[in-house]
Amino acid sequence: DTEVTQTPKHLVMGMTNKKSLKCEQHMGHRAMYWYKQKAKKPPELMFVYSYEKLSINESVPSRFSPECPNSSLLNLHLHALQPEDSALYLCASSQDTGTATYFPNTEAFFGQGTRLTVV
Amino acid sequence: GQNIDQPTEMTATEGAIVQINCTYQTSGFNGLFWYQQHAGEAPTFLSYNVLDGLEEKGRFSSFLSRSKGYSYLLLKELQMKDSASYLCAVRDRKVTGGGNKLTFGTGTQLKVEL
């Protein structure tokens, strides 16, 4: 199973709503990621989790709150979003090389994304 | 930080060969990835380079020169289905807390024509 599953596929929410995006993988990967992608732009890293601990937060506004309840699941909680937050949100997972100084291929497997529209 | 550049668009003919270039300037480097992304879909992994030289994988090859901060993706025997965005991504040096910091380039939209 080389799939990363994201739900929902589409989400429309108001600026006062609270919603959550979900991501699941069963490849045994211990690193999981959230990316944001606007139209015709590359994915931008938001958060990195390693062994269920937050490793990187790329100065993301607090209205985005990640959570990694176990090694297979990654959530992104959304609250009080702005229309400019409308984008494709991609979850990814990869092997984590830990403290290795020489990095092998740790290709990231991406989910199909959640298309978020904030109205 | 990372600065990664690619041509915005390229057009090529079915059956031909196309080379997509990527140049990067990074504060730390530990590997370069190429991904393909069709419109509305997730990026899918194509190739990986961490040492200088050429990596070949079927119709796709990727080259890396670390001293020049340069990579290219070579696509042979182009097919219509190869029309997609091609993303070069650089992995930063070891992240203290674990995981990989992958920064994507601007992406190259390739159009394959008959």
Short mmCIF file of C-alpha atoms in Angstrom, two decimals:
data_model
loop_
_atom_site.label_atom_id
_atom_site.label_comp_id
_atom_site.label_asym_id
_atom_site.label_seq_id
_atom_site.Cartn_x
_atom_site.Cartn_y
_atom_site.Cartn_z
CA ASP A 1 0.00 0.00 0.00
CA THR A 2 1.74 3.18 -1.20
CA GLU A 3 -1.22 5.45 -0.68
CA VAL A 4 -1.70 8.58 1.33
CA THR A 5 -5.40 9.18 1.82
CA GLN A 6 -6.79 12.63 2.47
CA THR A 7 -10.33 13.59 3.46
CA PRO A 8 -12.37 15.45 2.50
CA LYS A 9 -11.48 15.99 -1.16
CA HIS A 10 -13.31 19.31 -1.25
CA LEU A 11 -14.26 21.67 1.56
CA VAL A 12 -16.07 24.98 1.58
CA MET A 13 -16.07 26.83 4.88
CA GLY A 14 -17.01 30.22 6.21
CA MET A 15 -14.57 32.47 7.99
CA THR A 16 -16.08 31.68 11.38
CA ASN A 17 -16.17 27.91 10.92
CA LYS A 18 -13.97 25.27 12.50
CA LYS A 19 -13.07 22.30 10.34
CA SER A 20 -10.39 19.62 10.15
CA LEU A 21 -8.48 18.01 7.32
CA LYS A 22 -7.42 14.40 7.76
CA CYS A 23 -4.57 12.38 6.33
CA GLU A 24 -3.74 8.69 6.73
CA GLN A 25 -0.91 6.44 5.55
CA HIS A 26 -0.01 2.82 6.27
CA MET A 27 3.48 2.68 4.79
CA GLY A 28 5.19 2.82 8.17
CA HIS A 29 6.52 6.28 7.44
CA ARG A 30 7.47 8.22 10.55
CA ALA A 31 7.68 11.65 8.88
CA MET A 32 4.51 13.41 7.76
CA TYR A 33 3.99 16.79 6.16
CA TRP A 34 1.43 19.44 5.34
CA TYR A 35 1.89 21.54 2.21
CA LYS A 36 -0.22 24.37 0.80
CA GLN A 37 -0.45 24.85 -2.95
CA LYS A 38 -2.01 27.79 -4.74
CA ALA A 39 -2.97 27.59 -8.41
CA LYS A 40 0.02 27.43 -10.79
CA LYS A 41 2.44 27.60 -7.85
CA PRO A 42 4.63 24.92 -6.27
CA PRO A 43 3.72 23.31 -2.95
CA GLU A 44 4.85 25.32 0.08
CA LEU A 45 5.87 23.48 3.23
CA MET A 46 3.75 24.28 6.30
CA PHE A 47 4.52 21.63 8.94
CA VAL A 48 6.74 18.58 9.41
CA TYR A 49 6.14 15.85 11.98
CA SER A 50 8.77 13.32 12.89
CA TYR A 51 7.84 10.39 15.12
CA GLU A 52 4.60 12.17 16.03
CA LYS A 53 6.44 15.29 17.20
CA LEU A 54 6.30 18.65 15.45
CA SER A 55 9.69 19.21 13.87
CA ILE A 56 9.14 22.20 11.60
CA ASN A 57 6.56 24.98 11.61
CA GLU A 58 7.25 27.31 8.69
CA SER A 59 5.85 30.35 10.51
CA VAL A 60 2.31 29.29 9.73
CA PRO A 61 -0.48 31.46 11.26
CA SER A 62 -2.06 29.98 14.37
CA ARG A 63 -5.42 29.64 12.63
CA PHE A 64 -3.84 26.44 11.23
CA SER A 65 -3.23 23.87 13.97
CA PRO A 66 -1.61 20.53 13.12
CA GLU A 67 -1.98 17.36 15.12
CA CYS A 68 -0.40 13.92 14.81
CA PRO A 69 -2.38 11.55 17.04
CA ASN A 70 -0.43 8.46 15.98
CA SER A 71 2.12 7.30 13.43
CA SER A 72 -0.50 6.79 10.71
CA LEU A 73 -2.64 9.89 11.10
CA LEU A 74 -2.11 13.59 10.57
CA ASN A 75 -4.76 16.25 11.03
CA LEU A 76 -4.89 19.95 10.22
CA HIS A 77 -7.40 21.90 12.29
CA LEU A 78 -8.71 25.08 10.71
CA HIS A 79 -10.31 28.00 12.51
CA ALA A 80 -11.15 31.56 11.52
CA LEU A 81 -9.59 31.25 8.09
CA GLN A 82 -9.38 34.03 5.53
CA PRO A 83 -10.37 33.88 1.84
CA GLU A 84 -6.67 34.01 0.90
CA ASP A 85 -6.22 30.66 2.66
CA SER A 86 -8.19 29.03 -0.15
CA ALA A 87 -5.82 26.52 -1.76
CA LEU A 88 -5.05 22.86 -2.27
CA TYR A 89 -3.75 21.34 0.97
CA LEU A 90 -1.48 18.38 0.42
CA CYS A 91 -0.43 15.82 2.97
CA ALA A 92 2.71 13.76 2.39
CA SER A 93 4.70 11.10 4.18
CA SER A 94 8.21 9.73 3.89
CA GLN A 95 10.76 7.62 5.67
CA ASP A 96 12.59 9.51 8.35
CA THR A 97 16.35 9.09 8.32
CA GLY A 98 16.71 10.11 11.93
CA THR A 99 20.23 11.20 12.71
CA ALA A 100 21.87 9.70 9.60
CA THR A 101 24.46 12.03 8.12
CA TYR A 102 24.13 10.60 4.60
CA PHE A 103 20.60 10.76 3.35
CA PRO A 104 19.22 8.03 1.15
CA ASN A 105 16.26 8.57 -1.07
CA THR A 106 13.38 9.55 1.16
CA GLU A 107 10.85 10.32 -1.51
CA ALA A 108 7.67 11.86 -0.24
CA PHE A 109 4.38 10.24 -1.14
CA PHE A 110 1.61 12.78 -1.56
CA GLY A 111 -2.10 12.47 -0.99
CA GLN A 112 -4.56 13.77 -3.59
CA GLY A 113 -5.15 16.87 -1.49
CA THR A 114 -8.11 18.75 -0.09
CA ARG A 115 -9.37 21.62 -2.21
CA LEU A 116 -10.31 24.25 0.37
CA THR A 117 -12.44 27.28 -0.38
CA VAL A 118 -12.97 29.91 2.32
CA VAL A 119 -15.99 32.13 1.78
CA GLY B 1 17.19 29.49 2.76
CA GLN B 2 16.64 28.06 -0.68
CA ASN B 3 16.34 29.74 -4.08
CA ILE B 4 15.32 27.30 -6.79
CA ASP B 5 14.66 28.33 -10.39
CA GLN B 6 13.14 26.53 -13.35
CA PRO B 7 11.80 27.72 -16.70
CA THR B 8 8.10 28.50 -16.41
CA GLU B 9 6.92 26.78 -19.58
CA MET B 10 8.26 24.48 -22.28
CA THR B 11 6.73 22.98 -25.38
CA ALA B 12 7.96 19.85 -27.15
CA THR B 13 6.81 17.42 -29.82
CA GLU B 14 5.59 13.90 -29.23
CA GLY B 15 8.46 11.42 -29.63
CA ALA B 16 11.11 14.05 -29.03
CA ILE B 17 13.51 14.59 -26.11
CA VAL B 18 13.19 17.51 -23.70
CA GLN B 19 15.52 18.75 -20.98
CA ILE B 20 14.13 20.70 -18.03
CA ASN B 21 16.74 22.62 -16.07
CA CYS B 22 16.80 23.52 -12.40
CA THR B 23 19.30 25.80 -10.69
CA TYR B 24 19.48 26.23 -6.96
CA GLN B 25 21.23 28.24 -4.30
CA THR B 26 20.91 26.78 -0.85
CA SER B 27 22.24 27.26 2.63
CA GLY B 28 22.33 23.49 2.95
CA PHE B 29 21.91 20.67 0.42
CA ASN B 30 21.20 17.01 0.91
CA GLY B 31 19.50 15.70 -2.16
CA LEU B 32 17.41 16.82 -5.09
CA PHE B 33 14.11 15.34 -6.20
CA TRP B 34 12.06 15.64 -9.36
CA TYR B 35 8.29 15.34 -9.20
CA GLN B 36 5.60 15.30 -11.87
CA GLN B 37 2.23 16.89 -11.20
CA HIS B 38 -0.76 16.72 -13.50
CA ALA B 39 -3.36 19.46 -13.12
CA GLY B 40 -5.55 18.85 -10.08
CA GLU B 41 -3.54 15.84 -8.95
CA ALA B 42 -0.88 15.09 -6.36
CA PRO B 43 2.83 15.33 -7.20
CA THR B 44 4.37 11.95 -7.98
CA PHE B 45 8.04 11.10 -7.51
CA LEU B 46 10.20 10.73 -10.62
CA SER B 47 13.86 10.69 -9.56
CA TYR B 48 16.41 11.47 -6.88
CA ASN B 49 20.03 12.66 -6.98
CA VAL B 50 22.35 13.27 -4.06
CA LEU B 51 25.74 12.62 -5.73
CA ASP B 52 26.99 14.21 -8.95
CA GLY B 53 26.12 12.42 -12.12
CA LEU B 54 23.31 10.90 -14.07
CA GLU B 55 20.52 8.69 -12.76
CA GLU B 56 18.53 6.83 -15.39
CA LYS B 57 15.07 5.40 -14.92
CA GLY B 58 13.34 4.26 -18.09
CA ARG B 59 12.36 7.25 -20.21
CA PHE B 60 13.41 9.66 -17.45
CA SER B 61 16.95 10.63 -16.45
CA SER B 62 18.15 13.22 -13.99
CA PHE B 63 21.54 14.84 -13.66
CA LEU B 64 23.13 16.70 -10.76
CA SER B 65 26.17 18.95 -10.44
CA ARG B 66 26.49 20.05 -6.83
CA SER B 67 29.39 22.42 -7.52
CA LYS B 68 27.29 24.28 -10.07
CA GLY B 69 24.01 24.08 -8.16
CA TYR B 70 22.43 22.59 -11.26
CA SER B 71 20.20 19.69 -12.18
CA TYR B 72 18.22 18.67 -15.22
CA LEU B 73 15.47 16.20 -15.95
CA LEU B 74 15.62 14.54 -19.35
CA LEU B 75 12.46 13.05 -20.81
CA LYS B 76 12.85 10.81 -23.86
CA GLU B 77 10.29 9.52 -26.36
CA LEU B 78 7.79 12.09 -25.21
CA GLN B 79 4.17 11.07 -24.98
CA MET B 80 1.06 13.24 -24.77
CA LYS B 81 0.52 12.05 -21.20
CA ASP B 82 3.84 13.68 -20.23
CA SER B 83 2.12 17.06 -20.44
CA ALA B 84 2.31 18.16 -16.81
CA SER B 85 4.14 20.38 -14.38
CA TYR B 86 7.64 19.21 -13.42
CA LEU B 87 8.88 20.25 -10.01
CA CYS B 88 12.46 20.27 -8.84
CA ALA B 89 12.77 20.05 -5.03
CA VAL B 90 15.81 20.41 -2.82
CA ARG B 91 16.15 18.72 0.54
CA ASP B 92 17.81 20.75 3.21
CA ARG B 93 20.55 19.43 5.47
CA LYS B 94 19.63 17.30 8.41
CA VAL B 95 16.72 18.75 10.34
CA THR B 96 17.40 18.80 14.07
CA GLY B 97 13.95 17.59 15.03
CA GLY B 98 13.75 14.95 12.31
CA GLY B 99 11.89 14.74 9.05
CA ASN B 100 12.90 16.30 5.77
CA LYS B 101 12.63 19.91 4.72
CA LEU B 102 11.81 19.81 1.03
CA THR B 103 11.63 23.11 -0.86
CA PHE B 104 10.08 23.08 -4.31
CA GLY B 105 11.18 25.10 -7.29
CA THR B 106 8.83 27.25 -9.31
CA GLY B 107 7.83 24.33 -11.53
CA THR B 108 7.98 23.93 -15.32
CA GLN B 109 4.74 23.44 -17.25
CA LEU B 110 5.52 21.09 -20.13
CA LYS B 111 3.17 20.87 -23.08
CA VAL B 112 3.63 17.97 -25.48
CA GLU B 113 2.19 18.54 -28.94
CA LEU B 114 1.58 16.26 -31.92
#
